[in-house]
mmCIF file with all atom_site columns, C-alpha atoms in Angstrom:
data_model
loop_
_atom_site.group_PDB
_atom_site.id
_atom_site.type_symbol
_atom_site.label_atom_id
_atom_site.label_alt_id
_atom_site.label_comp_id
_atom_site.label_asym_id
_atom_site.label_entity_id
_atom_site.label_seq_id
_atom_site.pdbx_PDB_ins_code
_atom_site.Cartn_x
_atom_site.Cartn_y
_atom_site.Cartn_z
_atom_site.occupancy
_atom_site.B_iso_or_equiv
_atom_site.pdbx_formal_charge
_atom_site.auth_seq_id
_atom_site.auth_comp_id
_atom_site.auth_asym_id
_atom_site.auth_atom_id
_atom_site.pdbx_PDB_model_num
ATOM 1   C CA . UNK A 1 1   ? -141.283 206.142 -8.192  1.00 67.00 ? 1203 UNK A CA 1
ATOM 2   C CA . UNK A 1 2   ? -141.417 207.883 -11.849 1.00 72.00 ? 1204 UNK A CA 1
ATOM 3   C CA . UNK A 1 3   ? -138.954 210.470 -11.149 1.00 72.00 ? 1205 UNK A CA 1
ATOM 4   C CA . UNK A 1 4   ? -136.171 207.975 -9.940  1.00 71.00 ? 1206 UNK A CA 1
ATOM 5   C CA . UNK A 1 5   ? -136.778 205.810 -12.637 1.00 74.00 ? 1207 UNK A CA 1
ATOM 6   C CA . UNK A 1 6   ? -136.479 208.620 -15.328 1.00 68.00 ? 1208 UNK A CA 1
ATOM 7   C CA . UNK A 1 7   ? -133.364 209.786 -13.956 1.00 67.00 ? 1209 UNK A CA 1
ATOM 8   C CA . UNK A 1 8   ? -132.097 205.949 -13.897 1.00 67.00 ? 1210 UNK A CA 1
ATOM 9   C CA . UNK A 1 9   ? -132.979 205.898 -17.756 1.00 62.00 ? 1211 UNK A CA 1
ATOM 10  C CA . UNK A 1 10  ? -131.508 209.259 -18.544 1.00 56.00 ? 1212 UNK A CA 1
ATOM 11  C CA . UNK A 1 11  ? -128.284 208.241 -17.045 1.00 55.00 ? 1213 UNK A CA 1
ATOM 12  C CA . UNK A 1 12  ? -128.241 205.211 -18.979 1.00 58.00 ? 1214 UNK A CA 1
ATOM 13  C CA . UNK A 1 13  ? -128.769 206.910 -22.093 1.00 51.00 ? 1215 UNK A CA 1
ATOM 14  C CA . UNK A 1 14  ? -126.039 209.427 -21.635 1.00 50.00 ? 1216 UNK A CA 1
ATOM 15  C CA . UNK A 1 15  ? -123.549 206.246 -20.664 1.00 49.00 ? 1217 UNK A CA 1
ATOM 16  C CA . UNK A 1 16  ? -124.669 204.692 -23.901 1.00 51.00 ? 1218 UNK A CA 1
ATOM 17  C CA . UNK A 1 17  ? -123.791 207.817 -25.992 1.00 49.00 ? 1219 UNK A CA 1
ATOM 18  C CA . UNK A 1 18  ? -120.505 207.861 -24.277 1.00 48.00 ? 1220 UNK A CA 1
ATOM 19  C CA . UNK A 1 19  ? -119.885 204.366 -25.370 1.00 52.00 ? 1221 UNK A CA 1
ATOM 20  C CA . UNK A 1 20  ? -121.360 204.666 -28.796 1.00 53.00 ? 1222 UNK A CA 1
ATOM 21  C CA . UNK A 1 21  ? -118.985 207.681 -29.240 1.00 49.00 ? 1223 UNK A CA 1
ATOM 22  C CA . UNK A 1 22  ? -116.017 205.479 -27.853 1.00 54.00 ? 1224 UNK A CA 1
ATOM 23  C CA . UNK A 1 23  ? -116.908 203.076 -30.710 1.00 55.00 ? 1225 UNK A CA 1
ATOM 24  C CA . UNK A 1 24  ? -116.950 205.417 -33.153 1.00 55.00 ? 1226 UNK A CA 1
ATOM 25  C CA . UNK A 1 25  ? -113.338 206.595 -32.295 1.00 53.00 ? 1227 UNK A CA 1
ATOM 26  C CA . UNK A 1 26  ? -112.121 203.164 -31.759 1.00 53.00 ? 1228 UNK A CA 1
ATOM 27  C CA . UNK A 1 27  ? -113.452 201.496 -35.050 1.00 52.00 ? 1229 UNK A CA 1
ATOM 28  C CA . UNK A 1 28  ? -113.193 204.090 -37.530 1.00 50.00 ? 1230 UNK A CA 1
ATOM 29  C CA . UNK A 1 29  ? -110.516 202.376 -39.189 1.00 48.00 ? 1231 UNK A CA 1
ATOM 30  C CA . UNK A 1 30  ? -112.171 199.341 -39.831 1.00 53.00 ? 1232 UNK A CA 1
ATOM 31  C CA . UNK A 1 31  ? -115.286 200.758 -41.565 1.00 65.00 ? 1233 UNK A CA 1
ATOM 32  C CA . UNK A 1 32  ? -115.576 200.186 -45.295 1.00 77.00 ? 1234 UNK A CA 1
ATOM 33  C CA . UNK A 1 33  ? -115.555 202.718 -47.533 1.00 86.00 ? 1235 UNK A CA 1
ATOM 34  C CA . UNK A 1 34  ? -117.454 203.347 -50.850 1.00 93.00 ? 1236 UNK A CA 1
ATOM 35  C CA . UNK A 1 35  ? -117.880 206.065 -53.315 1.00 96.00 ? 1237 UNK A CA 1
ATOM 36  C CA . UNK A 1 36  ? -120.319 208.831 -51.754 1.00 96.00 ? 1238 UNK A CA 1
ATOM 37  C CA . UNK A 1 37  ? -121.479 212.014 -52.683 1.00 97.00 ? 1239 UNK A CA 1
ATOM 38  C CA . UNK A 1 38  ? -121.417 214.510 -49.766 1.00 96.00 ? 1240 UNK A CA 1
ATOM 39  C CA . UNK A 1 39  ? -124.389 216.441 -50.665 1.00 97.00 ? 1241 UNK A CA 1
ATOM 40  C CA . UNK A 1 40  ? -126.276 213.209 -50.540 1.00 96.00 ? 1242 UNK A CA 1
ATOM 41  C CA . UNK A 1 41  ? -125.001 212.091 -47.368 1.00 96.00 ? 1243 UNK A CA 1
ATOM 42  C CA . UNK A 1 42  ? -125.851 215.669 -46.034 1.00 96.00 ? 1244 UNK A CA 1
ATOM 43  C CA . UNK A 1 43  ? -129.505 215.307 -47.439 1.00 95.00 ? 1245 UNK A CA 1
ATOM 44  C CA . UNK A 1 44  ? -129.775 212.199 -45.214 1.00 92.00 ? 1246 UNK A CA 1
ATOM 45  C CA . UNK A 1 45  ? -128.701 213.521 -42.162 1.00 93.00 ? 1247 UNK A CA 1
ATOM 46  C CA . UNK A 1 46  ? -130.959 216.874 -42.375 1.00 94.00 ? 1248 UNK A CA 1
ATOM 47  C CA . UNK A 1 47  ? -133.786 214.614 -42.826 1.00 92.00 ? 1249 UNK A CA 1
ATOM 48  C CA . UNK A 1 48  ? -133.182 212.438 -40.054 1.00 90.00 ? 1250 UNK A CA 1
ATOM 49  C CA . UNK A 1 49  ? -134.608 211.920 -36.508 1.00 88.00 ? 1251 UNK A CA 1
ATOM 50  C CA . UNK A 1 50  ? -131.396 213.079 -34.849 1.00 87.00 ? 1252 UNK A CA 1
ATOM 51  C CA . UNK A 1 51  ? -131.212 216.369 -36.666 1.00 91.00 ? 1253 UNK A CA 1
ATOM 52  C CA . UNK A 1 52  ? -134.707 217.076 -36.033 1.00 90.00 ? 1254 UNK A CA 1
ATOM 53  C CA . UNK A 1 53  ? -134.311 216.386 -32.164 1.00 88.00 ? 1255 UNK A CA 1
ATOM 54  C CA . UNK A 1 54  ? -131.323 219.099 -32.390 1.00 89.00 ? 1256 UNK A CA 1
ATOM 55  C CA . UNK A 1 55  ? -133.570 221.543 -33.994 1.00 90.00 ? 1257 UNK A CA 1
ATOM 56  C CA . UNK A 1 56  ? -136.083 221.114 -31.247 1.00 90.00 ? 1258 UNK A CA 1
ATOM 57  C CA . UNK A 1 57  ? -133.409 221.657 -28.625 1.00 86.00 ? 1259 UNK A CA 1
ATOM 58  C CA . UNK A 1 58  ? -132.111 225.018 -30.396 1.00 85.00 ? 1260 UNK A CA 1
ATOM 59  C CA . UNK A 1 59  ? -135.245 226.048 -32.078 1.00 79.00 ? 1261 UNK A CA 1
ATOM 60  C CA . UNK A 1 60  ? -134.208 229.708 -32.204 1.00 83.00 ? 1262 UNK A CA 1
ATOM 61  C CA . UNK A 1 61  ? -131.528 228.813 -34.777 1.00 89.00 ? 1263 UNK A CA 1
ATOM 62  C CA . UNK A 1 62  ? -131.901 229.391 -38.621 1.00 91.00 ? 1264 UNK A CA 1
ATOM 63  C CA . UNK A 1 63  ? -129.913 226.434 -40.475 1.00 93.00 ? 1265 UNK A CA 1
ATOM 64  C CA . UNK A 1 64  ? -129.589 227.140 -44.091 1.00 95.00 ? 1266 UNK A CA 1
ATOM 65  C CA . UNK A 1 65  ? -127.462 225.444 -46.738 1.00 97.00 ? 1267 UNK A CA 1
ATOM 66  C CA . UNK A 1 66  ? -125.283 226.344 -49.617 1.00 97.00 ? 1268 UNK A CA 1
ATOM 67  C CA . UNK A 1 67  ? -124.795 222.904 -51.746 1.00 97.00 ? 1269 UNK A CA 1
ATOM 68  C CA . UNK A 1 68  ? -122.215 223.070 -54.660 1.00 97.00 ? 1270 UNK A CA 1
ATOM 69  C CA . UNK A 1 69  ? -124.245 221.054 -57.358 1.00 95.00 ? 1271 UNK A CA 1
ATOM 70  C CA . UNK A 1 70  ? -120.851 219.907 -59.098 1.00 96.00 ? 1272 UNK A CA 1
ATOM 71  C CA . UNK A 1 71  ? -119.619 218.525 -55.831 1.00 97.00 ? 1273 UNK A CA 1
ATOM 72  C CA . UNK A 1 72  ? -116.943 215.503 -56.871 1.00 97.00 ? 1274 UNK A CA 1
ATOM 73  C CA . UNK A 1 73  ? -117.405 212.079 -54.800 1.00 97.00 ? 1275 UNK A CA 1
ATOM 74  C CA . UNK A 1 74  ? -115.490 211.056 -52.224 1.00 97.00 ? 1276 UNK A CA 1
ATOM 75  C CA . UNK A 1 75  ? -114.528 207.527 -51.096 1.00 95.00 ? 1277 UNK A CA 1
ATOM 76  C CA . UNK A 1 76  ? -115.927 207.438 -47.351 1.00 93.00 ? 1278 UNK A CA 1
ATOM 77  C CA . UNK A 1 77  ? -117.800 205.045 -44.683 1.00 88.00 ? 1279 UNK A CA 1
ATOM 78  C CA . UNK A 1 78  ? -121.238 206.774 -44.783 1.00 88.00 ? 1280 UNK A CA 1
ATOM 79  C CA . UNK A 1 79  ? -121.965 206.198 -41.057 1.00 86.00 ? 1281 UNK A CA 1
ATOM 80  C CA . UNK A 1 80  ? -118.805 208.188 -39.825 1.00 87.00 ? 1282 UNK A CA 1
ATOM 81  C CA . UNK A 1 81  ? -119.390 210.871 -42.345 1.00 92.00 ? 1283 UNK A CA 1
ATOM 82  C CA . UNK A 1 82  ? -122.820 211.373 -40.855 1.00 90.00 ? 1284 UNK A CA 1
ATOM 83  C CA . UNK A 1 83  ? -121.507 211.359 -37.317 1.00 89.00 ? 1285 UNK A CA 1
ATOM 84  C CA . UNK A 1 84  ? -119.135 213.924 -38.026 1.00 92.00 ? 1286 UNK A CA 1
ATOM 85  C CA . UNK A 1 85  ? -121.760 216.229 -39.633 1.00 94.00 ? 1287 UNK A CA 1
ATOM 86  C CA . UNK A 1 86  ? -123.993 215.423 -36.725 1.00 91.00 ? 1288 UNK A CA 1
ATOM 87  C CA . UNK A 1 87  ? -121.419 216.631 -34.155 1.00 91.00 ? 1289 UNK A CA 1
ATOM 88  C CA . UNK A 1 88  ? -120.227 219.673 -36.255 1.00 94.00 ? 1290 UNK A CA 1
ATOM 89  C CA . UNK A 1 89  ? -123.802 220.997 -36.373 1.00 94.00 ? 1291 UNK A CA 1
ATOM 90  C CA . UNK A 1 90  ? -124.494 220.214 -32.801 1.00 91.00 ? 1292 UNK A CA 1
ATOM 91  C CA . UNK A 1 91  ? -121.654 222.514 -31.900 1.00 90.00 ? 1293 UNK A CA 1
ATOM 92  C CA . UNK A 1 92  ? -122.738 225.243 -34.181 1.00 92.00 ? 1294 UNK A CA 1
ATOM 93  C CA . UNK A 1 93  ? -126.388 225.357 -33.010 1.00 92.00 ? 1295 UNK A CA 1
ATOM 94  C CA . UNK A 1 94  ? -125.016 225.615 -29.404 1.00 89.00 ? 1296 UNK A CA 1
ATOM 95  C CA . UNK A 1 95  ? -122.698 228.248 -30.201 1.00 88.00 ? 1297 UNK A CA 1
ATOM 96  C CA . UNK A 1 96  ? -125.280 230.112 -32.227 1.00 88.00 ? 1298 UNK A CA 1
ATOM 97  C CA . UNK A 1 97  ? -128.042 229.654 -29.715 1.00 79.00 ? 1299 UNK A CA 1
ATOM 98  C CA . UNK A 1 98  ? -126.956 232.445 -27.501 1.00 72.00 ? 1300 UNK A CA 1
ATOM 99  C CA . UNK A 1 99  ? -127.342 235.109 -29.566 1.00 71.00 ? 1301 UNK A CA 1
ATOM 100 C CA . UNK A 1 100 ? -130.182 237.246 -31.192 1.00 75.00 ? 1302 UNK A CA 1
ATOM 101 C CA . UNK A 1 101 ? -130.341 236.289 -35.011 1.00 82.00 ? 1303 UNK A CA 1
ATOM 102 C CA . UNK A 1 102 ? -128.548 233.125 -34.529 1.00 89.00 ? 1304 UNK A CA 1
ATOM 103 C CA . UNK A 1 103 ? -127.691 231.343 -37.575 1.00 92.00 ? 1305 UNK A CA 1
ATOM 104 C CA . UNK A 1 104 ? -125.887 228.261 -39.053 1.00 95.00 ? 1306 UNK A CA 1
ATOM 105 C CA . UNK A 1 105 ? -124.696 227.692 -42.567 1.00 96.00 ? 1307 UNK A CA 1
ATOM 106 C CA . UNK A 1 106 ? -123.704 224.472 -43.843 1.00 97.00 ? 1308 UNK A CA 1
ATOM 107 C CA . UNK A 1 107 ? -122.239 224.595 -47.248 1.00 97.00 ? 1309 UNK A CA 1
ATOM 108 C CA . UNK A 1 108 ? -120.266 222.353 -49.815 1.00 98.00 ? 1310 UNK A CA 1
ATOM 109 C CA . UNK A 1 109 ? -117.726 222.908 -52.550 1.00 98.00 ? 1311 UNK A CA 1
ATOM 110 C CA . UNK A 1 110 ? -114.980 221.816 -54.649 1.00 98.00 ? 1312 UNK A CA 1
ATOM 111 C CA . UNK A 1 111 ? -111.336 223.177 -53.758 1.00 96.00 ? 1313 UNK A CA 1
ATOM 112 C CA . UNK A 1 112 ? -107.876 222.581 -54.803 1.00 96.00 ? 1314 UNK A CA 1
ATOM 113 C CA . UNK A 1 113 ? -105.383 222.582 -51.963 1.00 92.00 ? 1315 UNK A CA 1
ATOM 114 C CA . UNK A 1 114 ? -101.884 224.053 -52.636 1.00 88.00 ? 1316 UNK A CA 1
ATOM 115 C CA . UNK A 1 115 ? -100.917 225.270 -49.198 1.00 86.00 ? 1317 UNK A CA 1
ATOM 116 C CA . UNK A 1 116 ? -100.470 223.857 -45.751 1.00 83.00 ? 1318 UNK A CA 1
ATOM 117 C CA . UNK A 1 117 ? -103.447 224.420 -43.576 1.00 86.00 ? 1319 UNK A CA 1
ATOM 118 C CA . UNK A 1 118 ? -103.349 225.524 -39.806 1.00 79.00 ? 1320 UNK A CA 1
ATOM 119 C CA . UNK A 1 119 ? -101.833 222.877 -37.799 1.00 77.00 ? 1321 UNK A CA 1
ATOM 120 C CA . UNK A 1 120 ? -100.588 220.903 -40.786 1.00 80.00 ? 1322 UNK A CA 1
ATOM 121 C CA . UNK A 1 121 ? -97.128  220.216 -42.160 1.00 73.00 ? 1323 UNK A CA 1
ATOM 122 C CA . UNK A 1 122 ? -98.011  217.263 -44.162 1.00 85.00 ? 1324 UNK A CA 1
ATOM 123 C CA . UNK A 1 123 ? -100.717 218.563 -46.394 1.00 87.00 ? 1325 UNK A CA 1
ATOM 124 C CA . UNK A 1 124 ? -101.116 216.656 -49.805 1.00 90.00 ? 1326 UNK A CA 1
ATOM 125 C CA . UNK A 1 125 ? -101.582 219.036 -52.642 1.00 91.00 ? 1327 UNK A CA 1
ATOM 126 C CA . UNK A 1 126 ? -104.603 217.999 -54.628 1.00 93.00 ? 1328 UNK A CA 1
ATOM 127 C CA . UNK A 1 127 ? -108.551 218.167 -55.187 1.00 96.00 ? 1329 UNK A CA 1
ATOM 128 C CA . UNK A 1 128 ? -110.754 217.839 -52.083 1.00 96.00 ? 1330 UNK A CA 1
ATOM 129 C CA . UNK A 1 129 ? -114.712 218.141 -51.474 1.00 98.00 ? 1331 UNK A CA 1
ATOM 130 C CA . UNK A 1 130 ? -115.282 220.395 -48.726 1.00 97.00 ? 1332 UNK A CA 1
ATOM 131 C CA . UNK A 1 131 ? -117.933 220.267 -46.107 1.00 97.00 ? 1333 UNK A CA 1
ATOM 132 C CA . UNK A 1 132 ? -118.171 223.601 -44.098 1.00 97.00 ? 1334 UNK A CA 1
ATOM 133 C CA . UNK A 1 133 ? -120.166 224.316 -41.059 1.00 97.00 ? 1335 UNK A CA 1
ATOM 134 C CA . UNK A 1 134 ? -120.493 228.041 -39.811 1.00 96.00 ? 1336 UNK A CA 1
ATOM 135 C CA . UNK A 1 135 ? -122.077 229.541 -36.944 1.00 93.00 ? 1337 UNK A CA 1
ATOM 136 C CA . UNK A 1 136 ? -122.352 233.049 -36.119 1.00 92.00 ? 1338 UNK A CA 1
ATOM 137 C CA . UNK A 1 137 ? -121.812 232.558 -32.177 1.00 88.00 ? 1339 UNK A CA 1
ATOM 138 C CA . UNK A 1 138 ? -119.187 234.273 -30.173 1.00 83.00 ? 1340 UNK A CA 1
ATOM 139 C CA . UNK A 1 139 ? -116.078 232.241 -31.961 1.00 86.00 ? 1341 UNK A CA 1
ATOM 140 C CA . UNK A 1 140 ? -113.491 230.033 -29.911 1.00 85.00 ? 1342 UNK A CA 1
ATOM 141 C CA . UNK A 1 141 ? -110.665 231.439 -27.804 1.00 77.00 ? 1343 UNK A CA 1
ATOM 142 C CA . UNK A 1 142 ? -107.224 230.711 -28.669 1.00 77.00 ? 1344 UNK A CA 1
ATOM 143 C CA . UNK A 1 143 ? -106.730 228.872 -25.358 1.00 76.00 ? 1345 UNK A CA 1
ATOM 144 C CA . UNK A 1 144 ? -109.510 226.467 -26.361 1.00 76.00 ? 1346 UNK A CA 1
ATOM 145 C CA . UNK A 1 145 ? -108.719 226.259 -29.842 1.00 71.00 ? 1347 UNK A CA 1
ATOM 146 C CA . UNK A 1 146 ? -105.503 224.462 -28.876 1.00 77.00 ? 1348 UNK A CA 1
ATOM 147 C CA . UNK A 1 147 ? -107.539 221.507 -27.126 1.00 63.00 ? 1349 UNK A CA 1
ATOM 148 C CA . UNK A 1 148 ? -111.033 221.377 -28.881 1.00 80.00 ? 1350 UNK A CA 1
ATOM 149 C CA . UNK A 1 149 ? -110.109 218.049 -30.489 1.00 73.00 ? 1351 UNK A CA 1
ATOM 150 C CA . UNK A 1 150 ? -109.147 216.490 -27.205 1.00 72.00 ? 1352 UNK A CA 1
ATOM 151 C CA . UNK A 1 151 ? -111.269 213.525 -25.924 1.00 63.00 ? 1353 UNK A CA 1
ATOM 152 C CA . UNK A 1 152 ? -113.559 214.923 -23.126 1.00 54.00 ? 1354 UNK A CA 1
ATOM 153 C CA . UNK A 1 153 ? -112.298 218.474 -23.673 1.00 53.00 ? 1355 UNK A CA 1
ATOM 154 C CA . UNK A 1 154 ? -115.812 220.643 -23.668 1.00 61.00 ? 1356 UNK A CA 1
ATOM 155 C CA . UNK A 1 155 ? -117.389 223.921 -22.265 1.00 55.00 ? 1357 UNK A CA 1
ATOM 156 C CA . UNK A 1 156 ? -120.824 222.320 -22.420 1.00 53.00 ? 1358 UNK A CA 1
ATOM 157 C CA . UNK A 1 157 ? -122.385 220.441 -19.398 1.00 46.00 ? 1359 UNK A CA 1
ATOM 158 C CA . UNK A 1 158 ? -121.284 216.803 -19.729 1.00 43.00 ? 1360 UNK A CA 1
ATOM 159 C CA . UNK A 1 159 ? -124.169 214.474 -20.057 1.00 43.00 ? 1361 UNK A CA 1
ATOM 160 C CA . UNK A 1 160 ? -126.766 217.383 -21.146 1.00 44.00 ? 1362 UNK A CA 1
ATOM 161 C CA . UNK A 1 161 ? -125.093 219.010 -24.093 1.00 49.00 ? 1363 UNK A CA 1
ATOM 162 C CA . UNK A 1 162 ? -122.880 215.987 -25.416 1.00 52.00 ? 1364 UNK A CA 1
ATOM 163 C CA . UNK A 1 163 ? -120.302 213.330 -24.494 1.00 52.00 ? 1365 UNK A CA 1
ATOM 164 C CA . UNK A 1 164 ? -117.228 215.571 -24.666 1.00 58.00 ? 1366 UNK A CA 1
ATOM 165 C CA . UNK A 1 165 ? -115.971 213.402 -27.693 1.00 73.00 ? 1367 UNK A CA 1
ATOM 166 C CA . UNK A 1 166 ? -117.640 215.124 -30.569 1.00 76.00 ? 1368 UNK A CA 1
ATOM 167 C CA . UNK A 1 167 ? -114.904 216.905 -32.188 1.00 88.00 ? 1369 UNK A CA 1
ATOM 168 C CA . UNK A 1 168 ? -112.593 214.069 -31.227 1.00 87.00 ? 1370 UNK A CA 1
ATOM 169 C CA . UNK A 1 169 ? -114.720 212.064 -33.200 1.00 88.00 ? 1371 UNK A CA 1
ATOM 170 C CA . UNK A 1 170 ? -114.772 214.424 -36.280 1.00 91.00 ? 1372 UNK A CA 1
ATOM 171 C CA . UNK A 1 171 ? -110.702 214.772 -36.086 1.00 90.00 ? 1373 UNK A CA 1
ATOM 172 C CA . UNK A 1 172 ? -110.615 210.904 -36.034 1.00 89.00 ? 1374 UNK A CA 1
ATOM 173 C CA . UNK A 1 173 ? -112.896 210.601 -38.889 1.00 89.00 ? 1375 UNK A CA 1
ATOM 174 C CA . UNK A 1 174 ? -111.139 212.839 -41.046 1.00 91.00 ? 1376 UNK A CA 1
ATOM 175 C CA . UNK A 1 175 ? -107.620 211.252 -40.025 1.00 88.00 ? 1377 UNK A CA 1
ATOM 176 C CA . UNK A 1 176 ? -108.980 207.604 -41.036 1.00 87.00 ? 1378 UNK A CA 1
ATOM 177 C CA . UNK A 1 177 ? -110.182 209.163 -44.457 1.00 90.00 ? 1379 UNK A CA 1
ATOM 178 C CA . UNK A 1 178 ? -106.889 210.734 -45.286 1.00 91.00 ? 1380 UNK A CA 1
ATOM 179 C CA . UNK A 1 179 ? -108.439 214.293 -44.825 1.00 93.00 ? 1381 UNK A CA 1
ATOM 180 C CA . UNK A 1 180 ? -108.083 217.409 -42.917 1.00 93.00 ? 1382 UNK A CA 1
ATOM 181 C CA . UNK A 1 181 ? -109.953 219.802 -40.699 1.00 93.00 ? 1383 UNK A CA 1
ATOM 182 C CA . UNK A 1 182 ? -109.813 223.500 -40.907 1.00 92.00 ? 1384 UNK A CA 1
ATOM 183 C CA . UNK A 1 183 ? -110.947 225.805 -38.102 1.00 93.00 ? 1385 UNK A CA 1
ATOM 184 C CA . UNK A 1 184 ? -111.452 229.661 -38.941 1.00 92.00 ? 1386 UNK A CA 1
ATOM 185 C CA . UNK A 1 185 ? -112.887 231.348 -35.911 1.00 92.00 ? 1387 UNK A CA 1
ATOM 186 C CA . UNK A 1 186 ? -113.330 235.142 -34.603 1.00 90.00 ? 1388 UNK A CA 1
ATOM 187 C CA . UNK A 1 187 ? -115.488 237.184 -32.747 1.00 83.00 ? 1389 UNK A CA 1
ATOM 188 C CA . UNK A 1 188 ? -118.208 236.650 -35.411 1.00 88.00 ? 1390 UNK A CA 1
ATOM 189 C CA . UNK A 1 189 ? -118.487 233.208 -35.273 1.00 91.00 ? 1391 UNK A CA 1
ATOM 190 C CA . UNK A 1 190 ? -116.892 229.974 -36.172 1.00 94.00 ? 1392 UNK A CA 1
ATOM 191 C CA . UNK A 1 191 ? -116.445 227.729 -39.346 1.00 95.00 ? 1393 UNK A CA 1
ATOM 192 C CA . UNK A 1 192 ? -115.059 224.043 -39.506 1.00 95.00 ? 1394 UNK A CA 1
ATOM 193 C CA . UNK A 1 193 ? -113.962 222.785 -42.890 1.00 95.00 ? 1395 UNK A CA 1
ATOM 194 C CA . UNK A 1 194 ? -113.819 219.323 -43.585 1.00 96.00 ? 1396 UNK A CA 1
ATOM 195 C CA . UNK A 1 195 ? -111.515 218.298 -46.512 1.00 96.00 ? 1397 UNK A CA 1
ATOM 196 C CA . UNK A 1 196 ? -112.246 214.971 -48.337 1.00 97.00 ? 1398 UNK A CA 1
ATOM 197 C CA . UNK A 1 197 ? -109.989 213.604 -51.181 1.00 96.00 ? 1399 UNK A CA 1
ATOM 198 C CA . UNK A 1 198 ? -112.214 213.026 -54.069 1.00 96.00 ? 1400 UNK A CA 1
ATOM 199 C CA . UNK A 1 199 ? -112.297 210.090 -55.978 1.00 95.00 ? 1401 UNK A CA 1
ATOM 200 C CA . UNK A 1 200 ? -113.693 209.623 -59.732 1.00 92.00 ? 1402 UNK A CA 1
ATOM 201 C CA . UNK A 1 201 ? -115.548 206.530 -59.012 1.00 91.00 ? 1403 UNK A CA 1
ATOM 202 C CA . UNK A 1 202 ? -119.147 206.643 -59.448 1.00 88.00 ? 1404 UNK A CA 1
ATOM 203 C CA . UNK A 1 203 ? -121.699 206.419 -56.339 1.00 88.00 ? 1405 UNK A CA 1
ATOM 204 C CA . UNK A 1 204 ? -123.619 203.154 -56.592 1.00 75.00 ? 1406 UNK A CA 1
ATOM 205 C CA . UNK A 1 205 ? -126.874 204.957 -55.495 1.00 61.00 ? 1407 UNK A CA 1
#
C-alpha cells in the first residue's frame, strides 16, 4: 500500500500549500510591520531549508548575489517579505533551468523613483530599497505578462511546480507594503524588481 499512501500524502501537502498561500494573500494587511533590512531578510531566506530544497530541484542553476552594503531599511512583515522572495526565486530558477549556463542573480540597491513604473499611474516619488531577481531564461511573452499576477494563472504544472499563487502573493505583499513591482523581460531573461519604501527607523536586530 506504500505507493497509494504516498500519493495521498503528496496530495495533502499540495492542498496544504494552496491553503497556506491563500492565507498569505488574505492576511497580508493584518501582519505587523517592523524596521527590517532586506539584506538581512534575504540572508535568512538563502540559508533556509526551503531555499535548499529549491536548489536541489534545480541543481544546474547557478545562484549569485550582489547586495548593496549601504542598503536603507524598510518597514515590513518579515514572513511576507520572505514569502515574496521565495516565490520570485522559485520562478527564476524554474525559468532559467531550461537552458545551458542557467543563472539567477539576486541583488539589492537603493534608488529614487522619479517616474511612473510600467502599469502604475500613482507612483509616489521618493526613496526605495529595491530587491531584484533576474534569470537568463527565455523571457515572458507579452500575452503572459498581462496576466502573470492573476491567481492560478501559470504555465507550470499545477501541484508539481507550485500552487499558481506565487506571483499573486508577490503582488499582494507589495500592495500591502505600499510598494511596487516592475518587470523587465526580453528573449535573454526576466527581472522582477520589488520597490519597498524606505524608513529611517533602525532595526531591532
